[in-house]
CSV table of C-alpha atoms in Angstrom, one decimal:
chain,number,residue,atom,x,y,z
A,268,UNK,CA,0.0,0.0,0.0
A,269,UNK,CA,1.4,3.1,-1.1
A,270,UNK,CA,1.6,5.9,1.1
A,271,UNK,CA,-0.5,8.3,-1.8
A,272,UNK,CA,-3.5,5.7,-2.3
A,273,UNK,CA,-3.7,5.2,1.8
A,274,UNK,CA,-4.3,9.1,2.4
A,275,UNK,CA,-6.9,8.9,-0.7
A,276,UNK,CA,-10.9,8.6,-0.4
A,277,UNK,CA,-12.7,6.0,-2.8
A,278,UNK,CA,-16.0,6.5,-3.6
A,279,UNK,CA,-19.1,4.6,-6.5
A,280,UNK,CA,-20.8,6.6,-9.1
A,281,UNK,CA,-23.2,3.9,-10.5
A,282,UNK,CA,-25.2,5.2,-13.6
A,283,UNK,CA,-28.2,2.6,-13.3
A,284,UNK,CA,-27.1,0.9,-16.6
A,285,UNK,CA,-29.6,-1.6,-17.9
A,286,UNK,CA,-28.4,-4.7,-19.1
A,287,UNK,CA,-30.1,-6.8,-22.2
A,288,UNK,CA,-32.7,-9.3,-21.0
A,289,UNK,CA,-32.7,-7.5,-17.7
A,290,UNK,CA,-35.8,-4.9,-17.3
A,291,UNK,CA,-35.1,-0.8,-16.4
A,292,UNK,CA,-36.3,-1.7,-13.1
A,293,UNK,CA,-33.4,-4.0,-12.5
A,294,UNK,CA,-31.2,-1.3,-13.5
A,295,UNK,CA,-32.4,0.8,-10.2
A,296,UNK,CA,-32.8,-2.5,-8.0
A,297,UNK,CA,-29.2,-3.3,-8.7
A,298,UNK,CA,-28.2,-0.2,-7.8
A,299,UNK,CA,-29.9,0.1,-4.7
A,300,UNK,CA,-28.2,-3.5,-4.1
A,301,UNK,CA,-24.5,-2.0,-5.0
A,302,UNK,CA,-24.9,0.7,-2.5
A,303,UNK,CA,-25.1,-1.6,0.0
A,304,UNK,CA,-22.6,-3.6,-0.8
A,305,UNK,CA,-20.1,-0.5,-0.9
A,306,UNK,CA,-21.3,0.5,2.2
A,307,UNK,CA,-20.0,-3.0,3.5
A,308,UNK,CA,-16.8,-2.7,1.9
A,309,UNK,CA,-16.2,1.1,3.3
A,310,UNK,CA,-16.5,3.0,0.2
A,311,UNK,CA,-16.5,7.0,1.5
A,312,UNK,CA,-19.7,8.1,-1.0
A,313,UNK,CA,-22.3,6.4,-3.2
A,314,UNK,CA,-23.3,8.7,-6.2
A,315,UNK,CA,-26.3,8.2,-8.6
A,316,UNK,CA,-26.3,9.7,-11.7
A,317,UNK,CA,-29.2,11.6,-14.1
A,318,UNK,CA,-30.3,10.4,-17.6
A,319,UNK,CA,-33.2,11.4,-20.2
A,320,UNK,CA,-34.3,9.4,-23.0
A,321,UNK,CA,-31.3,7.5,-23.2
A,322,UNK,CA,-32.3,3.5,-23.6
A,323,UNK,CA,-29.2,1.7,-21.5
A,324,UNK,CA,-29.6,4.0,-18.4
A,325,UNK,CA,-32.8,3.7,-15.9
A,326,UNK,CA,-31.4,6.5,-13.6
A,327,UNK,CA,-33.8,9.7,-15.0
A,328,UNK,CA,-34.3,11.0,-11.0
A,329,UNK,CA,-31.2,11.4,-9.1
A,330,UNK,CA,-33.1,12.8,-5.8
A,331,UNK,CA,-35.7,10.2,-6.0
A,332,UNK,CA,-33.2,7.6,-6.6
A,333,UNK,CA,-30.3,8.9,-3.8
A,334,UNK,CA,-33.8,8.8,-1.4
A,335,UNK,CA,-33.9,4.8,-2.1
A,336,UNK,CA,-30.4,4.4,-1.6
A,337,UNK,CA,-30.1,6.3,1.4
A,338,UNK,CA,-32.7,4.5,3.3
A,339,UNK,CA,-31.3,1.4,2.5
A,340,UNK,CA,-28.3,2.0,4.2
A,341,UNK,CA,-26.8,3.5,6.9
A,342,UNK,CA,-23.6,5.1,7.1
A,343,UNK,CA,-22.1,5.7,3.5
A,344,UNK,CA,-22.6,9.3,2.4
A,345,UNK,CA,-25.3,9.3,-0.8
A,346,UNK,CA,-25.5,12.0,-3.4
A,347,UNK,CA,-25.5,12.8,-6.7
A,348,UNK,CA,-23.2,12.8,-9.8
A,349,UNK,CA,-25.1,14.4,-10.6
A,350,UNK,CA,-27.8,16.4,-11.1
A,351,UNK,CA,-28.0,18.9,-14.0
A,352,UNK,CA,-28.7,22.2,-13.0
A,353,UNK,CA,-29.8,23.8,-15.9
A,354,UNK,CA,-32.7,21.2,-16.4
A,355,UNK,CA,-34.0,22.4,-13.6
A,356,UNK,CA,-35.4,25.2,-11.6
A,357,UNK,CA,-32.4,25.6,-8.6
A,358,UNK,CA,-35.5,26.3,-6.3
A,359,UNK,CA,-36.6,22.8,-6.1
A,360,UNK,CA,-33.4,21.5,-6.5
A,361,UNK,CA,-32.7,23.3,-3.1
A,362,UNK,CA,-35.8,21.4,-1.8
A,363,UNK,CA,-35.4,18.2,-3.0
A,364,UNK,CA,-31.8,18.2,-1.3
A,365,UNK,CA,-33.3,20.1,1.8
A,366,UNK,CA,-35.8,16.7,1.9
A,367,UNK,CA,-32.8,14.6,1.6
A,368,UNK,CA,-30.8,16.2,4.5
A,369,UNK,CA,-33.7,16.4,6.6
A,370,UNK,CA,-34.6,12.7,6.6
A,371,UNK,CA,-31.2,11.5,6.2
A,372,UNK,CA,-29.0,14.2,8.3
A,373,UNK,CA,-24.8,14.4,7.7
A,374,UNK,CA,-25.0,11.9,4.8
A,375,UNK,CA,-26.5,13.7,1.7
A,376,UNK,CA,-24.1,15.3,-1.1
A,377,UNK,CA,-25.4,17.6,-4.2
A,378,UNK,CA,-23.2,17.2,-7.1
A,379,UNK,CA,-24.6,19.0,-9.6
A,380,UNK,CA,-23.5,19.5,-13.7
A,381,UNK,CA,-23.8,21.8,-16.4
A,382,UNK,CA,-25.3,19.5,-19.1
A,383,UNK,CA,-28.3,19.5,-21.0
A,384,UNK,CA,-30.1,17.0,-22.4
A,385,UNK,CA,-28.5,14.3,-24.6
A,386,UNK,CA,-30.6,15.1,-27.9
A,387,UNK,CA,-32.4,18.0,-29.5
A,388,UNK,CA,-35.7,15.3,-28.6
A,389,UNK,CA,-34.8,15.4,-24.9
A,390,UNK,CA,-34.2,19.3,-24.5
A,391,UNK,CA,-37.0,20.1,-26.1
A,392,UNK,CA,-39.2,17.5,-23.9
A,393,UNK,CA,-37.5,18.9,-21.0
A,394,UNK,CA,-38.2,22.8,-22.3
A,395,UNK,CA,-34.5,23.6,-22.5
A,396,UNK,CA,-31.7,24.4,-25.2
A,397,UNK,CA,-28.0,24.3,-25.4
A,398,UNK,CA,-27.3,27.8,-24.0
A,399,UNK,CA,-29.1,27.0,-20.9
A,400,UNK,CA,-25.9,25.1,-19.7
A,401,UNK,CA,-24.5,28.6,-20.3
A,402,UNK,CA,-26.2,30.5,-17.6
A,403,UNK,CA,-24.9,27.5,-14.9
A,404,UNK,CA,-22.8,29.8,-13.3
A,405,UNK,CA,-26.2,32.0,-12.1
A,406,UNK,CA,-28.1,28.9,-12.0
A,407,UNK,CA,-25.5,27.7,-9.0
A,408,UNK,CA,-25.3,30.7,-7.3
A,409,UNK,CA,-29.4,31.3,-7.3
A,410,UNK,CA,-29.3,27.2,-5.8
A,411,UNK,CA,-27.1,28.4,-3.0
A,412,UNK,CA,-28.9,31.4,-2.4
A,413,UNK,CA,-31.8,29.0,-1.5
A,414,UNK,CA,-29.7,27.1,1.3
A,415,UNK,CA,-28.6,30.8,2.7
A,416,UNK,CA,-31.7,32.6,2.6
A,417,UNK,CA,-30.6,35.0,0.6
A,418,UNK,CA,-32.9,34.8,-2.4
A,419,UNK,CA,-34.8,38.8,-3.4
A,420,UNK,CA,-37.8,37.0,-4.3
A,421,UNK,CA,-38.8,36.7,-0.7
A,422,UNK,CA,-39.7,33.1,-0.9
A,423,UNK,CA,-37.9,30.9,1.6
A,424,UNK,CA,-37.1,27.6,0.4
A,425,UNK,CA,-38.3,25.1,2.9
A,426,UNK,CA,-37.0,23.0,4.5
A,427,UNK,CA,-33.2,23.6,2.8
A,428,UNK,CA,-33.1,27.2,4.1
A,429,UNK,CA,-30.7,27.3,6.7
A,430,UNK,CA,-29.4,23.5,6.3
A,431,UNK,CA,-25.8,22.1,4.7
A,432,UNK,CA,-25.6,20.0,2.2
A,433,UNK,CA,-22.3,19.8,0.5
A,434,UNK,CA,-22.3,20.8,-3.3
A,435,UNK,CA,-19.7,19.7,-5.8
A,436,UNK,CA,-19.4,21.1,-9.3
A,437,UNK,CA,-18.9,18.1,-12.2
A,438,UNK,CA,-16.6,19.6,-14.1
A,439,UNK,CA,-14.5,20.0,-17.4
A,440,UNK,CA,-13.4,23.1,-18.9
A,441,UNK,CA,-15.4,26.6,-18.1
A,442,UNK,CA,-17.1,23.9,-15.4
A,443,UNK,CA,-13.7,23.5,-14.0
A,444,UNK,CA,-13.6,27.3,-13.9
A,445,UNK,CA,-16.7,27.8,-12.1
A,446,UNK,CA,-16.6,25.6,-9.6
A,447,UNK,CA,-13.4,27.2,-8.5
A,448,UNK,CA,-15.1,30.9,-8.5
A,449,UNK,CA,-17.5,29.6,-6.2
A,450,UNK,CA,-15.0,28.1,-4.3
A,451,UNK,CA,-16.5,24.7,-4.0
A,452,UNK,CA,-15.2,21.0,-4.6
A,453,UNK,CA,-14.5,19.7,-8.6
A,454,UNK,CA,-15.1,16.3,-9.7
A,455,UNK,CA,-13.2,15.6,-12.8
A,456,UNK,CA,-13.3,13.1,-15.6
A,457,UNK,CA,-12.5,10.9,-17.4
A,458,UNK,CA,-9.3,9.1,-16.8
A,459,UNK,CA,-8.8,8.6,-20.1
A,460,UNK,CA,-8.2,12.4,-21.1
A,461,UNK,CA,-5.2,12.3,-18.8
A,462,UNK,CA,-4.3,15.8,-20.4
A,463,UNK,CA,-7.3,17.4,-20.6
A,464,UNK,CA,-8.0,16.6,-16.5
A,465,UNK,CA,-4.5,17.4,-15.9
A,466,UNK,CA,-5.3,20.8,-17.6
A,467,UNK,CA,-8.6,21.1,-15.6
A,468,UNK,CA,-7.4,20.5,-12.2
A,469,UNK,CA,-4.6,23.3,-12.6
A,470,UNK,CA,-6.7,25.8,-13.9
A,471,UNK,CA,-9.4,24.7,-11.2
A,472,UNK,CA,-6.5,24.8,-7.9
A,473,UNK,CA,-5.1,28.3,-9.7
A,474,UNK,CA,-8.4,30.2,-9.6
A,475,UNK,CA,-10.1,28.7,-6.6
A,476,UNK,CA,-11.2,31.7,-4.0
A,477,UNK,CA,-12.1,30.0,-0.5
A,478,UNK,CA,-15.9,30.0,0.5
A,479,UNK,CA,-18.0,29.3,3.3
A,480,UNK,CA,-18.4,25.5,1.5
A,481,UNK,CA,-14.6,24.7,0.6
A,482,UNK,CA,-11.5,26.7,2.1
A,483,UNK,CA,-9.3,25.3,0.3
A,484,UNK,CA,-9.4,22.7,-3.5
A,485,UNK,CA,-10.7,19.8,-2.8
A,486,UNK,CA,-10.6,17.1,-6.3
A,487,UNK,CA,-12.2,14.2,-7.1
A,488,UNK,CA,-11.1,12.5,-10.2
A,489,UNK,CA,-13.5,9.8,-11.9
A,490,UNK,CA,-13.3,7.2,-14.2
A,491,UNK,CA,-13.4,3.2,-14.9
A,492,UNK,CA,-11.7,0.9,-12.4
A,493,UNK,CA,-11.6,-2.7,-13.1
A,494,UNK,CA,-9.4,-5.2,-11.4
A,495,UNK,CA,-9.3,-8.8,-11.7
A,496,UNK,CA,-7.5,-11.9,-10.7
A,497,UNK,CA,-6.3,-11.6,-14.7
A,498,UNK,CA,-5.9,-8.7,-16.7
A,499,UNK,CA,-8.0,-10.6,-19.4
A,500,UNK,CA,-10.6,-11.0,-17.1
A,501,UNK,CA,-10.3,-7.5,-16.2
A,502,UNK,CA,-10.3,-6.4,-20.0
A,503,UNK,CA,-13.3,-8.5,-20.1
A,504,UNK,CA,-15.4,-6.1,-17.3
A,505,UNK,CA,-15.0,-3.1,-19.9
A,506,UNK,CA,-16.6,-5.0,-23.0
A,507,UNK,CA,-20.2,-4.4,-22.8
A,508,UNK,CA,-19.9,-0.6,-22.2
A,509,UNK,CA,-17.2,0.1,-24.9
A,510,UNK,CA,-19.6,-1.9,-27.3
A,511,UNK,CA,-22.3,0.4,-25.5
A,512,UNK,CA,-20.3,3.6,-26.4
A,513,UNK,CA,-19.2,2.4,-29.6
A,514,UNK,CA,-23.0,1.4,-31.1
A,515,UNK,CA,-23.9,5.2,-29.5
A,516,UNK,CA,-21.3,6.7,-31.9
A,517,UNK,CA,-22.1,4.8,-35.2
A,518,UNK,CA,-26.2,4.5,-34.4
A,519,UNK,CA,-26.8,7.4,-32.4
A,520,UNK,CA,-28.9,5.6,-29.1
A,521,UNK,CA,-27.0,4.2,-26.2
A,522,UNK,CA,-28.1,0.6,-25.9
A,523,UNK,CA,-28.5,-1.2,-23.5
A,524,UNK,CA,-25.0,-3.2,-21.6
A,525,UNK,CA,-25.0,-6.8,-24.0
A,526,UNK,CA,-23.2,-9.6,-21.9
A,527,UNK,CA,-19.0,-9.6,-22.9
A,528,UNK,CA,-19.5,-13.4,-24.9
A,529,UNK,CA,-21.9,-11.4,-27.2
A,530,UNK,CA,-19.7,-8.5,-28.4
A,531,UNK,CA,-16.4,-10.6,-28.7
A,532,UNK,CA,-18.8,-12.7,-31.2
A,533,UNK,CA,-20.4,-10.0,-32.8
A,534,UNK,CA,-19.2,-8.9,-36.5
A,535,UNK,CA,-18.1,-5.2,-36.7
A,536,UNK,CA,-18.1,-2.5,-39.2
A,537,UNK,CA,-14.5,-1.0,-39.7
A,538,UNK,CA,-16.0,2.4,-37.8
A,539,UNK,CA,-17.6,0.1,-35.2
A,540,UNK,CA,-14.4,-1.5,-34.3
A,541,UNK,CA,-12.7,1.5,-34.5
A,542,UNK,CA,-14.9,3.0,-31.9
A,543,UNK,CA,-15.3,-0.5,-29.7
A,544,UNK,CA,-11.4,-0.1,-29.5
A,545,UNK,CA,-11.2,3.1,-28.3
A,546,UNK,CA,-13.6,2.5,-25.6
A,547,UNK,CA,-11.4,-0.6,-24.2
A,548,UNK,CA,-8.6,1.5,-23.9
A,549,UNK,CA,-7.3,4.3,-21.5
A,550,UNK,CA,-8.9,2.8,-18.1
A,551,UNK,CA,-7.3,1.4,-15.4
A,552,UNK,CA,-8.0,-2.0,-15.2
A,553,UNK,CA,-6.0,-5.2,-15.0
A,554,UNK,CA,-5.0,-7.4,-11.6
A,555,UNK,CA,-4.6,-5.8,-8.0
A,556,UNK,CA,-0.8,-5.3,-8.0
A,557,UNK,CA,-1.6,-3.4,-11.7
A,558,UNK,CA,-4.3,-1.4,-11.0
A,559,UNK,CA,-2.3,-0.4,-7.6
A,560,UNK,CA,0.5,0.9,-10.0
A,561,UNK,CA,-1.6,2.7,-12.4
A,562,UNK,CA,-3.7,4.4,-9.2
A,563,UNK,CA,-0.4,5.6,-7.3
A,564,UNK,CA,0.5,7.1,-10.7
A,565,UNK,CA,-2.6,8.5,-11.4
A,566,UNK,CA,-2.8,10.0,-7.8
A,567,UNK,CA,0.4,11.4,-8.0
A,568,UNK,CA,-0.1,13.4,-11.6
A,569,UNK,CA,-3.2,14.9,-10.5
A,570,UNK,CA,-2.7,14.9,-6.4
A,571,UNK,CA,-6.1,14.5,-5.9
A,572,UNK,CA,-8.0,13.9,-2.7
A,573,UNK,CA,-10.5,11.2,-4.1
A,574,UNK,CA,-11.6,8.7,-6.8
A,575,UNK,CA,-15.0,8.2,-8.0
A,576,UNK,CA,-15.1,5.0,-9.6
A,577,UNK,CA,-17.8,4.8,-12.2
A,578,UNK,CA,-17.2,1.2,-13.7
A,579,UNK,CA,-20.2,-0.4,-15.2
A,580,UNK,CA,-20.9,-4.2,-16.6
A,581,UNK,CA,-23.2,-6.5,-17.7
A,582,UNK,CA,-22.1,-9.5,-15.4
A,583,UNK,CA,-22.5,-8.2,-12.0
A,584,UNK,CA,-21.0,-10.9,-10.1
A,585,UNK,CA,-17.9,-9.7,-11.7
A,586,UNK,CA,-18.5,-6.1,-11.1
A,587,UNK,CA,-18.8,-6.6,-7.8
A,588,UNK,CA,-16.1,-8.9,-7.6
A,589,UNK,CA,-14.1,-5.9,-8.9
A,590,UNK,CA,-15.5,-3.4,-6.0
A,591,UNK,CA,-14.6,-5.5,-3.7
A,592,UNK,CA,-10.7,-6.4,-4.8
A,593,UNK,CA,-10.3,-2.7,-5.1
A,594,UNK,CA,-12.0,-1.9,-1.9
A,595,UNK,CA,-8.8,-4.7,-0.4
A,596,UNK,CA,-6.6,-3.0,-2.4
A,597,UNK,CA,-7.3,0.5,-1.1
A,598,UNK,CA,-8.8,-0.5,2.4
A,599,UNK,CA,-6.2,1.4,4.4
A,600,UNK,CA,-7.9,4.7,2.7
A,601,UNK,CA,-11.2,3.5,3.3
């Protein structure tokens, strides 16, 4: 155990993937299931994420969704990664998360993005365009406002007025540059745009002003994690969502996760295999003593405080087989 992963957090981000021959609902009762067992293994957080209109993720309502998970534990902290502000009005955004803390006090986060929806279809459904992720800056502000009391409307938002519940900004880009305006916490990602995040996080710690949420940069880096007792097997984990990402980029829908035997049978299109590659490659996946390697390294390029592991997979025996090896691997920071 290196001395950089033992002072590190580890955390879950699971997007509520739905797997062929497996119904949406199992999606959100799998996830419910993983929380669990990362609150077993000492995982620090359990994230959910939000989705609309896409086919392969069930996860549309991250409050509604964190609520489930939070009652069915106990101890590990639950939020969201996250939700997207500018789909919403901040004002109940502030009271869903002021529902959260008040039934589940100390343990609800509120990471919030800057996307819109995934289509033209699904921002217009959801009465919002592109340049609404523009005004996120105001949108975050107006959201803490709501938690302060400070909103000129004169409406109080009740019962989040005057409770804490930690925000963190999902971030790449002019994301990583608000986040550290408002001086609040970054999570950035993916791994596999080492140069990009690397790029991120400096700009993020350069122009971060302390606030009453964060005195100082706090980063949380995300990405695919995937350990194994082979690195085949490990390789093996990553199949069903590279196929998922590839078929996305060629047939514009994101499928649902097809099992790993499937894929590696399945005849590809030049472009598809072009894409199918790509999506296998970058992670960090492979056996423990690999995977502890490529973490130490990762942790030291970017020095940051935590991972939030966001692996996916059709097979979950395997997937959770893969939380828990890490969780060994790591349990010192735990």
């Amino acid at each position: 155990m290196s001395a950089v992963i033992a002072r590190t957090r580890f955390s879950v981000l699971d997007r509520s993937r739905t797997r062929e021959g497996h119904p949406p609902a199992q999606a959100l009762r799998d996830t419910v299931a993983l929380a669990r067992e990362a609150e077993a293994l000492g995982y620090h957080r359990f994230w959910v994420s939000e989705h609309h209109g896409v086919p392969g993720v069930a996860g549309s309502a991250p409050t509604v969704l964190a609520a489930a998970v939070a009652a069915a534990t106990g101890t590990i902290r639950v939020g969201t990664g996250g939700v997207m502000l500018p789909n919403h009005q901040p004002l109940v955004v502030a009271e869903q998360f002021g529902v959260l803390e008040s039934l589940f006090p100390g343990r609800i986060d509120m990471g919030l993005g800057r996307s819109v929806g995934f289509t033209g279809g699904v921002r217009r459904a959801l009465g919002r365009g592109r340049e609404d992720a523009e005004d996120f800056a105001a949108q975050l502000d107006e959201l803490l406002g709501w938690f302060a009391g400070t909103s000129p409307t004169g409406v109080h938002a009740r019962p989040a007025e005057g409770l804490r519940v930690p925000p963190f900004v999902l971030a790449m880009g002019e994301g990583a540059r608000i986040a550290a305006r408002a001086g609040l916490p970054m999570v950035i990602g993916d791994l596999r745009g080492r140069e990009r995040m690397l790029r991120g996080i400096e700009e993020y710690r350069s122009l971060f002003r302390p606030s009453p949420w964060a005195q100082e940069p706090y980063v949380i880096v995300s990405g695919t994690v995937a350990v194994a007792g082979t690195a085949e097997e490990a390789r093996r984990l990553l199949v069903p969502e590279a196929w998922a990402m590839a078929y996305s980029r060629t047939h514009g829908t994101f499928p649902p996760l097809a099992p790993a035997e499937a894929v590696l049978q399945r005849a590809m299109s030049a472009k598809e295999r072009e894409f199918y590659e790509s999506g296998l490659r970058g992670h960090i996946a492979g056996t423990g003593d690999q995977v502890a390697d490529e973490l130490e390294s990762v942790l030291k390029e970017t020095g940051a405080d935590e991972v939030l592991v966001t692996t996916s997979g059709h097979d979950r025996a395997a997937l959770l087989d893969s939380y828990r090896r890490l969780a060994a691997l790591v349990s010192p920071a735990l």
